[in-house]
């Protein structure tokens, strides 16, 4: 007998530990776990700085939607960068070091872009590594948000992450406008958490004559909802809006086709599902139509989309002439401002080296199965009336990534999360009552999902 969970079928023995182990044994991506350092229970219990205890029992880490764990390649890439710096000094900007996994510093952002573009579905020229998420949102809005007296509104998510909300609010105020009149928050229906595509399109219709920009998250951080980027982008653009996406929780999580979907711009961080380290360098996408440089009026008069400019947006061929004649690099790289941190780029390239060994399609395939298994175990032998929690993430796999948000009944959050912590299970909580659980396909296992549900049920029942 098979139990079906949103299109995925599980056999009668699927709730057993042995079945979870069999899924791990047969999964083609299982070996990728060994490319990461999973925090050990011993290290979690200690407050002293220590080397990772690789021989000790690992914790169950289900918090990759907040911060991914460390790839083993990080230390190799950092050591290569430090050795380059110490051995050749300033010449590291242009010298290709034999046996190093890193390009010369002047080309290191390009190295990252060549890998990142495959994750977001773009050409290498449409992607660059630079700055951090909120800084990049500010830079992109400086280019794409051009309010007029009649078209000044920005449409955003009702529960936008502060990166988006604060940045949007401040840009509106910067232009001398009133955020309460120019910010349009799109929320779900009463009592719901999912925002339907139909409702988003209706908001676009309602505000099209006064709206200049739509800026939404690809995956909503609180609920884990994956928005229909293609449909929403196409419709908003047909109504005269520019469209940007914050992909902080979508990058390296779900399949994206930013170029084919004609997205105007996007920004993301790389430290969640991307595993590049806390506060790691972010990424930017600018569609090729906005990154073109036209020299039809002469080499000294390039025509390009106005943006805030800096030295590193200047073309490499003239960057060191120091003549203060800006010749923008075509594509997203022309939006760079300053000399990027090579330490940060080394960490980013290290994390991307892992993604280069697989594809986002393969990762997504495992992710759908892993998250569905988590859902199956959580809901098995329960009903809506007896269950002390509610899954507020869409149950349709096409509308979510590697996350389930569990809304607990009032008063349970701290008790449950404390019990999970005691069991060395790391996941994320959001007040007033949500536990966010993120089974990441690169390093999480079906057995870990099974163990989590066992501990979660025990914590609920104590």
Short mmCIF file of C-alpha atoms in Angstrom, two decimals:
data_model
loop_
_atom_site.label_atom_id
_atom_site.label_comp_id
_atom_site.label_asym_id
_atom_site.label_seq_id
_atom_site.Cartn_x
_atom_site.Cartn_y
_atom_site.Cartn_z
CA UNK A 1 0.00 0.00 0.00
CA UNK A 2 1.31 3.44 -0.96
CA UNK A 3 0.63 6.76 0.76
CA UNK A 4 0.69 9.74 -1.59
CA UNK A 5 1.96 13.14 -0.45
CA UNK A 6 1.46 15.82 -3.09
CA UNK A 7 2.40 13.59 -5.98
CA UNK A 8 5.15 11.64 -4.16
CA UNK A 9 4.30 8.12 -3.05
CA UNK A 10 5.61 6.47 0.11
CA UNK A 11 5.23 2.77 1.01
CA UNK A 12 3.63 1.43 4.16
CA UNK A 13 6.99 1.16 5.96
CA UNK A 14 8.09 4.71 5.03
CA UNK A 15 7.89 5.94 8.62
CA UNK A 16 10.60 3.51 9.74
CA UNK A 17 14.22 4.36 10.40
CA UNK A 18 15.24 1.56 8.05
CA UNK A 19 13.30 3.09 5.16
CA UNK A 20 14.96 6.49 5.74
CA UNK A 21 18.36 4.76 5.67
CA UNK A 22 17.46 3.04 2.41
CA UNK A 23 16.66 6.41 0.81
CA UNK A 24 20.08 7.69 1.84
CA UNK A 25 21.80 4.60 0.47
CA UNK A 26 20.11 4.93 -2.92
CA UNK A 27 20.37 8.71 -3.34
CA UNK A 28 23.01 9.76 -5.90
CA UNK A 29 23.84 12.97 -4.02
CA UNK A 30 24.54 11.36 -0.64
CA UNK A 31 28.32 11.65 -1.07
CA UNK A 32 28.11 15.45 -1.08
CA UNK A 33 27.56 15.44 2.69
CA UNK A 34 31.22 14.48 3.08
CA UNK A 35 32.23 17.74 1.42
CA UNK A 36 30.96 19.67 4.47
CA UNK A 37 31.87 20.02 8.13
CA UNK A 38 28.78 19.29 10.19
CA UNK A 39 29.00 20.81 13.70
CA UNK A 40 29.46 18.09 16.29
CA UNK A 41 27.49 17.66 19.47
CA UNK A 42 30.72 18.07 21.44
CA UNK A 43 31.54 21.40 19.78
CA UNK A 44 27.99 22.65 20.30
CA UNK A 45 28.25 21.88 24.00
CA UNK A 46 31.52 23.78 24.34
CA UNK A 47 31.95 27.54 24.49
CA UNK A 48 35.68 27.43 23.74
CA UNK A 49 37.28 28.03 20.36
CA UNK A 50 38.16 24.61 19.01
CA UNK A 51 38.90 22.73 15.85
CA UNK A 52 35.88 20.87 14.47
CA UNK A 53 35.53 17.50 16.13
CA UNK A 54 35.05 15.41 13.00
CA UNK A 55 35.22 12.13 14.88
CA UNK A 56 32.41 13.06 17.27
CA UNK A 57 28.70 12.62 16.67
CA UNK A 58 27.38 15.31 14.32
CA UNK A 59 24.39 17.40 15.26
CA UNK A 60 21.29 17.51 13.10
CA UNK A 61 21.65 20.79 11.25
CA UNK A 62 18.39 21.95 9.65
CA UNK A 63 19.17 25.67 9.55
CA UNK A 64 20.65 26.09 6.08
CA UNK A 65 17.92 28.62 5.27
CA UNK A 66 19.63 30.93 7.77
CA UNK A 67 23.31 29.94 7.51
CA UNK A 68 24.74 27.02 5.58
CA UNK A 69 27.46 24.88 7.12
CA UNK A 70 31.09 25.13 6.09
CA UNK A 71 32.34 23.35 2.96
CA UNK A 72 35.68 21.63 3.48
CA UNK A 73 36.97 23.45 0.40
CA UNK A 74 36.85 26.77 2.27
CA UNK A 75 40.11 26.18 4.13
CA UNK A 76 41.88 25.11 0.91
CA UNK A 77 40.76 28.20 -1.00
CA UNK A 78 41.53 30.56 1.88
CA UNK A 79 44.98 29.05 2.28
CA UNK A 80 45.62 29.51 -1.44
CA UNK A 81 44.58 33.16 -1.20
CA UNK A 82 46.74 33.80 1.87
CA UNK A 83 49.73 32.08 0.25
CA UNK A 84 49.28 34.21 -2.87
CA UNK A 85 49.15 37.39 -0.82
CA UNK A 86 52.18 36.46 1.27
CA UNK A 87 54.30 35.22 -1.64
CA UNK A 88 53.66 37.74 -4.43
CA UNK A 89 51.95 40.67 -2.71
CA UNK A 90 50.37 43.16 -5.08
CA UNK A 91 51.25 40.99 -8.06
CA UNK A 92 48.41 38.71 -6.98
CA UNK A 93 46.08 41.04 -8.85
CA UNK A 94 47.38 39.78 -12.20
CA UNK A 95 49.56 36.71 -11.59
CA UNK A 96 48.10 33.27 -12.22
CA UNK A 97 49.55 31.01 -9.54
CA UNK A 98 50.12 27.42 -10.62
CA UNK A 99 48.13 24.78 -8.71
CA UNK A 100 45.89 27.46 -7.16
CA UNK A 101 42.13 26.98 -7.50
CA UNK A 102 41.78 30.77 -7.75
CA UNK A 103 42.12 33.15 -10.66
CA UNK A 104 44.19 36.35 -10.24
CA UNK A 105 42.39 38.83 -8.03
CA UNK A 106 41.32 41.05 -10.93
CA UNK A 107 39.42 38.09 -12.43
CA UNK A 108 38.13 36.47 -9.24
CA UNK A 109 34.67 38.07 -9.38
CA UNK A 110 34.38 36.74 -12.94
CA UNK A 111 35.31 33.26 -11.69
CA UNK A 112 32.47 33.43 -9.18
CA UNK A 113 30.03 34.77 -11.78
CA UNK A 114 30.71 31.86 -14.15
CA UNK A 115 29.55 29.46 -11.45
CA UNK A 116 26.73 31.55 -9.98
CA UNK A 117 25.11 32.16 -13.35
CA UNK A 118 24.35 28.44 -13.66
CA UNK A 119 22.56 28.49 -10.32
CA UNK A 120 20.29 31.42 -11.24
CA UNK A 121 19.76 30.68 -14.93
CA UNK A 122 21.63 33.55 -16.52
CA UNK A 123 24.54 34.34 -18.82
CA UNK A 124 27.89 34.97 -17.07
CA UNK A 125 27.76 38.60 -18.20
CA UNK A 126 24.42 39.10 -16.43
CA UNK A 127 25.81 38.13 -13.02
CA UNK A 128 28.46 39.58 -10.75
CA UNK A 129 29.69 38.99 -7.21
CA UNK A 130 29.76 42.18 -5.16
CA UNK A 131 28.94 43.76 -1.82
CA UNK A 132 26.16 42.29 0.35
CA UNK A 133 22.42 41.86 -0.06
CA UNK A 134 21.07 45.12 1.36
CA UNK A 135 23.84 47.21 -0.20
CA UNK A 136 23.10 45.62 -3.56
CA UNK A 137 19.37 46.27 -3.20
CA UNK A 138 20.16 49.92 -2.57
CA UNK A 139 22.46 50.09 -5.60
CA UNK A 140 19.94 48.40 -7.86
CA UNK A 141 17.04 50.57 -6.73
CA UNK A 142 19.20 53.65 -7.34
CA UNK A 143 19.31 52.48 -10.95
CA UNK A 144 15.82 51.06 -11.46
CA UNK A 145 13.56 53.09 -9.17
CA UNK A 146 12.90 56.40 -10.92
CA UNK A 147 9.67 57.75 -9.42
CA UNK A 148 7.61 60.44 -11.07
CA UNK A 149 4.72 62.44 -9.61
CA UNK A 150 2.31 59.96 -11.17
CA UNK A 151 4.29 56.68 -10.96
CA UNK A 152 6.01 56.36 -7.60
CA UNK A 153 4.67 53.28 -5.81
CA UNK A 154 6.67 50.16 -4.99
CA UNK A 155 4.81 46.89 -4.52
CA UNK A 156 6.36 44.56 -1.93
CA UNK A 157 5.67 41.60 0.32
CA UNK A 158 3.49 42.12 3.41
CA UNK A 159 6.10 40.40 5.60
CA UNK A 160 9.22 41.47 3.76
CA UNK A 161 12.55 40.75 5.37
CA UNK A 162 13.96 43.96 6.90
CA UNK A 163 16.61 44.08 4.14
CA UNK A 164 13.86 44.78 1.65
CA UNK A 165 11.47 46.78 3.81
CA UNK A 166 14.04 49.23 5.18
CA UNK A 167 15.76 49.68 1.82
CA UNK A 168 12.50 50.35 0.00
CA UNK A 169 11.26 52.68 2.71
CA UNK A 170 14.47 54.70 2.69
CA UNK A 171 14.58 55.02 -1.11
CA UNK A 172 11.05 56.36 -1.17
CA UNK A 173 11.91 58.88 1.56
CA UNK A 174 15.15 59.78 -0.27
CA UNK A 175 13.04 60.94 -3.19
CA UNK A 176 11.00 63.14 -0.85
CA UNK A 177 7.97 60.85 -0.95
CA UNK A 178 5.84 59.46 1.86
CA UNK A 179 6.43 55.72 2.45
CA UNK A 180 2.90 55.26 3.76
CA UNK A 181 1.57 56.42 0.40
CA UNK A 182 4.20 54.89 -1.90
CA UNK A 183 4.68 51.45 -0.30
CA UNK A 184 2.05 48.89 -1.25
CA UNK A 185 2.19 45.73 0.87
CA UNK A 186 0.74 42.60 -0.70
CA UNK A 187 -0.52 40.14 1.90
CA UNK A 188 -2.49 36.89 2.04
CA UNK A 189 -6.20 36.56 2.65
CA UNK A 190 -7.41 36.68 6.25
CA UNK A 191 -6.34 33.58 8.17
CA UNK A 192 -3.99 32.42 5.42
CA UNK A 193 -0.24 32.63 4.88
CA UNK A 194 0.14 31.81 1.21
CA UNK A 195 -0.20 34.75 -1.18
CA UNK A 196 -1.79 33.51 -4.38
CA UNK A 197 -0.43 34.56 -7.74
CA UNK A 198 -3.94 35.73 -8.59
CA UNK A 199 -3.89 38.14 -5.66
CA UNK A 200 -0.48 39.54 -6.63
CA UNK A 201 -1.71 40.13 -10.18
CA UNK A 202 -4.81 41.86 -8.83
CA UNK A 203 -2.61 44.25 -6.83
CA UNK A 204 -0.63 44.98 -9.97
CA UNK A 205 -3.87 45.79 -11.78
CA UNK A 206 -5.08 47.97 -8.93
CA UNK A 207 -1.90 50.07 -8.69
CA UNK A 208 -0.46 49.85 -12.22
CA UNK A 209 -1.10 53.50 -13.07
CA UNK A 210 0.83 54.69 -10.01
CA UNK A 211 3.42 51.93 -9.58
CA UNK A 212 7.01 52.17 -10.75
CA UNK A 213 8.51 48.99 -9.34
CA UNK A 214 7.62 45.53 -8.07
CA UNK A 215 10.15 44.04 -5.64
CA UNK A 216 9.31 40.67 -4.11
CA UNK A 217 11.20 37.76 -2.55
CA UNK A 218 11.68 34.71 -4.75
CA UNK A 219 11.07 32.57 -1.67
CA UNK A 220 9.33 34.18 1.29
CA UNK A 221 11.56 33.73 4.32
CA UNK A 222 8.79 33.26 6.91
CA UNK A 223 6.50 30.84 5.09
CA UNK A 224 8.92 29.36 2.59
CA UNK A 225 6.54 30.09 -0.31
CA UNK A 226 8.20 30.04 -3.75
CA UNK A 227 6.52 32.65 -5.92
CA UNK A 228 5.72 32.19 -9.60
CA UNK A 229 8.48 34.52 -10.76
CA UNK A 230 7.90 34.01 -14.46
CA UNK A 231 4.16 34.74 -14.44
CA UNK A 232 4.39 37.67 -12.03
CA UNK A 233 7.30 39.27 -13.89
CA UNK A 234 5.64 39.02 -17.28
CA UNK A 235 2.36 40.44 -16.02
CA UNK A 236 3.91 43.33 -14.10
CA UNK A 237 6.05 44.32 -17.07
CA UNK A 238 3.00 44.25 -19.34
CA UNK A 239 1.51 46.89 -17.02
CA UNK A 240 4.57 49.14 -17.23
CA UNK A 241 6.40 48.13 -14.03
CA UNK A 242 10.05 47.26 -13.65
CA UNK A 243 10.52 44.02 -11.73
CA UNK A 244 13.19 43.04 -9.23
CA UNK A 245 13.54 39.98 -6.99
CA UNK A 246 15.27 39.40 -3.69
CA UNK A 247 16.56 35.85 -4.06
CA UNK A 248 18.13 35.51 -0.60
CA UNK A 249 16.11 32.36 0.13
CA UNK A 250 15.81 31.20 -3.48
CA UNK A 251 19.47 31.20 -4.54
CA UNK A 252 20.87 27.63 -4.56
CA UNK A 253 17.49 26.43 -3.29
CA UNK A 254 15.10 26.35 -6.26
CA UNK A 255 15.51 26.32 -10.02
CA UNK A 256 15.64 29.81 -11.51
CA UNK A 257 15.65 31.06 -15.11
CA UNK A 258 16.25 34.76 -14.62
CA UNK A 259 17.29 35.48 -18.20
CA UNK A 260 14.49 33.48 -19.83
CA UNK A 261 11.93 34.94 -17.41
CA UNK A 262 13.05 38.43 -18.47
CA UNK A 263 13.61 39.58 -14.86
CA UNK A 264 14.94 43.14 -14.83
CA UNK A 265 17.23 42.73 -11.82
CA UNK A 266 17.80 40.55 -8.78
CA UNK A 267 20.05 40.35 -5.73
CA UNK A 268 20.89 37.57 -3.30
CA UNK A 269 23.11 36.60 -0.41
CA UNK A 270 25.30 33.49 -0.62
CA UNK A 271 25.51 32.35 2.99
CA UNK A 272 22.21 30.47 3.29
CA UNK A 273 21.77 27.63 0.82
CA UNK A 274 24.95 28.90 -0.86
CA UNK A 275 27.22 28.02 2.12
CA UNK A 276 29.77 30.80 1.50
CA UNK A 277 30.06 31.87 5.14
CA UNK A 278 28.38 34.39 7.47
CA UNK A 279 28.01 37.80 5.83
CA UNK A 280 29.52 36.44 2.62
CA UNK A 281 29.70 38.45 -0.58
CA UNK A 282 26.40 38.78 -2.41
CA UNK A 283 25.37 38.35 -6.00
CA UNK A 284 23.63 40.58 -8.53
CA UNK A 285 21.73 39.87 -11.75
CA UNK A 286 21.04 42.54 -14.35
CA UNK A 287 19.29 41.43 -17.51
CA UNK A 288 21.39 41.89 -20.63
CA UNK A 289 18.96 44.50 -21.99
CA UNK A 290 19.86 46.78 -19.08
CA UNK A 291 23.59 46.08 -19.20
CA UNK A 292 24.32 47.07 -22.77
CA UNK A 293 26.87 49.77 -23.54
CA UNK A 294 26.38 51.71 -26.80
CA UNK A 295 29.37 53.37 -28.46
CA UNK A 296 27.53 54.61 -31.55
CA UNK A 297 28.22 58.19 -30.49
CA UNK A 298 31.95 57.56 -30.12
CA UNK A 299 34.35 55.78 -27.78
CA UNK A 300 34.40 58.75 -25.42
CA UNK A 301 30.60 58.93 -25.17
CA UNK A 302 29.28 55.55 -24.06
CA UNK A 303 25.53 55.34 -23.60
CA UNK A 304 24.34 53.07 -20.79
CA UNK A 305 21.67 52.76 -18.16
CA UNK A 306 22.47 55.22 -15.41
CA UNK A 307 23.59 53.74 -12.09
CA UNK A 308 25.78 54.71 -9.15
CA UNK A 309 29.28 54.17 -10.50
CA UNK A 310 32.64 53.24 -9.06
CA UNK A 311 36.15 52.33 -10.08
CA UNK A 312 35.52 48.60 -10.44
CA UNK A 313 32.60 49.14 -12.78
CA UNK A 314 35.14 50.69 -15.15
CA UNK A 315 36.28 48.38 -17.94
CA UNK A 316 39.44 46.38 -17.20
CA UNK A 317 41.10 47.69 -20.36
CA UNK A 318 41.07 51.26 -18.99
CA UNK A 319 40.69 50.73 -15.24
CA UNK A 320 44.29 51.61 -14.46
CA UNK A 321 44.59 54.57 -16.83
CA UNK A 322 43.20 56.78 -14.07
CA UNK A 323 41.88 59.31 -16.57
CA UNK A 324 38.46 59.56 -14.83
CA UNK A 325 36.62 58.77 -18.05
CA UNK A 326 34.15 56.07 -17.08
CA UNK A 327 33.95 53.24 -19.61
CA UNK A 328 31.41 50.83 -18.10
CA UNK A 329 31.94 47.12 -18.25
CA UNK A 330 29.02 45.65 -20.19
CA UNK A 331 26.60 43.60 -18.12
CA UNK A 332 26.23 43.25 -14.37
CA UNK A 333 29.95 43.75 -13.75
CA UNK A 334 29.48 47.39 -14.73
CA UNK A 335 27.49 47.85 -11.51
CA UNK A 336 30.49 47.06 -9.30
CA UNK A 337 31.83 49.90 -7.21
CA UNK A 338 35.06 49.12 -5.45
CA UNK A 339 37.87 46.60 -5.15
CA UNK A 340 36.13 43.49 -3.75
CA UNK A 341 37.39 41.59 -0.73
CA UNK A 342 39.47 38.72 -2.08
CA UNK A 343 39.07 36.87 1.21
CA UNK A 344 35.30 36.95 0.67
CA UNK A 345 35.65 35.97 -2.97
CA UNK A 346 37.87 33.02 -2.03
CA UNK A 347 35.17 31.72 0.32
CA UNK A 348 32.49 32.23 -2.33
CA UNK A 349 34.51 30.44 -5.01
CA UNK A 350 35.17 27.57 -2.59
CA UNK A 351 31.46 27.09 -1.95
CA UNK A 352 30.72 27.36 -5.66
CA UNK A 353 33.27 24.63 -6.41
CA UNK A 354 30.88 22.20 -4.70
CA UNK A 355 27.94 23.35 -6.83
CA UNK A 356 30.10 22.97 -9.94
CA UNK A 357 30.17 19.22 -9.29
CA UNK A 358 26.41 18.89 -9.64
CA UNK A 359 23.49 20.96 -10.96
CA UNK A 360 20.62 22.88 -9.44
CA UNK A 361 18.29 20.48 -11.28
CA UNK A 362 19.78 17.48 -9.45
CA UNK A 363 19.73 19.32 -6.13
CA UNK A 364 16.13 20.36 -6.63
CA UNK A 365 15.14 16.77 -7.41
CA UNK A 366 16.50 15.55 -4.08
CA UNK A 367 15.15 18.62 -2.27
CA UNK A 368 11.58 17.94 -3.39
CA UNK A 369 11.81 14.35 -2.16
CA UNK A 370 13.52 15.29 1.11
CA UNK A 371 11.00 18.01 1.98
CA UNK A 372 8.09 15.78 0.98
CA UNK A 373 9.43 13.08 3.30
CA UNK A 374 9.57 15.60 6.13
CA UNK A 375 5.96 16.59 5.41
CA UNK A 376 4.86 12.94 5.25
CA UNK A 377 6.39 12.10 8.64
CA UNK A 378 5.02 15.23 10.30
CA UNK A 379 1.45 14.61 9.14
CA UNK A 380 1.36 10.82 9.45
CA UNK A 381 -1.30 9.52 11.90
CA UNK A 382 -2.50 13.05 12.71
CA UNK A 383 -5.46 15.23 11.78
CA UNK A 384 -5.95 18.96 11.65
CA UNK A 385 -7.93 18.74 14.90
CA UNK A 386 -5.35 16.73 16.87
CA UNK A 387 -2.14 18.26 15.50
CA UNK A 388 -0.59 20.96 17.76
CA UNK A 389 0.99 22.68 14.78
CA UNK A 390 0.14 23.81 11.28
CA UNK A 391 2.38 23.72 8.21
CA UNK A 392 2.08 27.22 6.77
CA UNK A 393 4.40 26.50 3.86
CA UNK A 394 2.47 25.59 0.69
CA UNK A 395 2.03 21.83 0.40
CA UNK A 396 2.48 21.94 -3.37
CA UNK A 397 6.20 21.15 -3.99
CA UNK A 398 6.27 23.61 -6.89
CA UNK A 399 5.38 26.42 -4.49
CA UNK A 400 8.11 25.83 -1.93
CA UNK A 401 11.82 25.20 -1.58
CA UNK A 402 13.78 23.26 1.03
CA UNK A 403 11.79 24.53 4.00
CA UNK A 404 8.70 23.80 6.04
CA UNK A 405 7.48 26.45 8.48
CA UNK A 406 5.63 24.93 11.41
CA UNK A 407 3.26 27.26 13.27
CA UNK A 408 2.89 25.89 16.80
CA UNK A 409 -0.06 26.42 19.08
CA UNK A 410 0.43 29.34 21.51
CA UNK A 411 2.87 28.70 24.35
CA UNK A 412 4.75 25.83 22.69
CA UNK A 413 7.57 27.61 20.84
CA UNK A 414 10.16 27.98 23.57
CA UNK A 415 9.51 24.58 25.12
CA UNK A 416 9.86 22.82 21.79
CA UNK A 417 12.93 24.71 20.59
CA UNK A 418 14.68 24.20 23.94
CA UNK A 419 14.06 20.46 23.71
CA UNK A 420 15.36 20.39 20.15
CA UNK A 421 18.46 22.27 21.25
CA UNK A 422 19.06 19.75 24.04
CA UNK A 423 18.88 17.00 21.43
CA UNK A 424 21.53 18.83 19.33
CA UNK A 425 19.04 19.69 16.59
CA UNK A 426 19.61 23.12 15.08
CA UNK A 427 16.71 24.78 13.33
CA UNK A 428 15.32 28.27 13.28
CA UNK A 429 12.51 29.90 15.24
CA UNK A 430 10.52 33.02 14.44
CA UNK A 431 8.27 34.67 17.00
CA UNK A 432 5.56 34.28 17.97
CA UNK A 433 5.29 30.59 17.15
CA UNK A 434 7.08 29.37 14.02
CA UNK A 435 9.81 26.75 13.74
CA UNK A 436 11.48 26.83 10.32
CA UNK A 437 12.94 23.49 9.28
CA UNK A 438 15.24 23.40 6.25
CA UNK A 439 16.44 20.00 4.97
CA UNK A 440 19.21 21.02 2.55
CA UNK A 441 19.88 18.48 -0.22
CA UNK A 442 23.65 19.01 -0.33
CA UNK A 443 24.29 17.80 3.19
CA UNK A 444 21.11 16.75 5.00
CA UNK A 445 19.92 13.15 4.96
CA UNK A 446 16.60 11.34 5.06
CA UNK A 447 17.73 9.73 8.31
CA UNK A 448 18.21 13.17 9.86
CA UNK A 449 14.71 14.14 8.80
CA UNK A 450 13.39 10.98 10.45
CA UNK A 451 15.31 11.72 13.68
CA UNK A 452 14.10 15.32 13.70
CA UNK A 453 10.46 14.29 13.51
CA UNK A 454 10.96 11.76 16.32
CA UNK A 455 12.46 14.47 18.58
CA UNK A 456 9.94 17.08 17.47
CA UNK A 457 7.00 14.82 18.36
CA UNK A 458 8.60 14.02 21.71
CA UNK A 459 9.07 17.71 22.46
CA UNK A 460 5.43 18.44 21.63
CA UNK A 461 4.20 15.70 23.92
CA UNK A 462 6.28 16.55 27.01
#
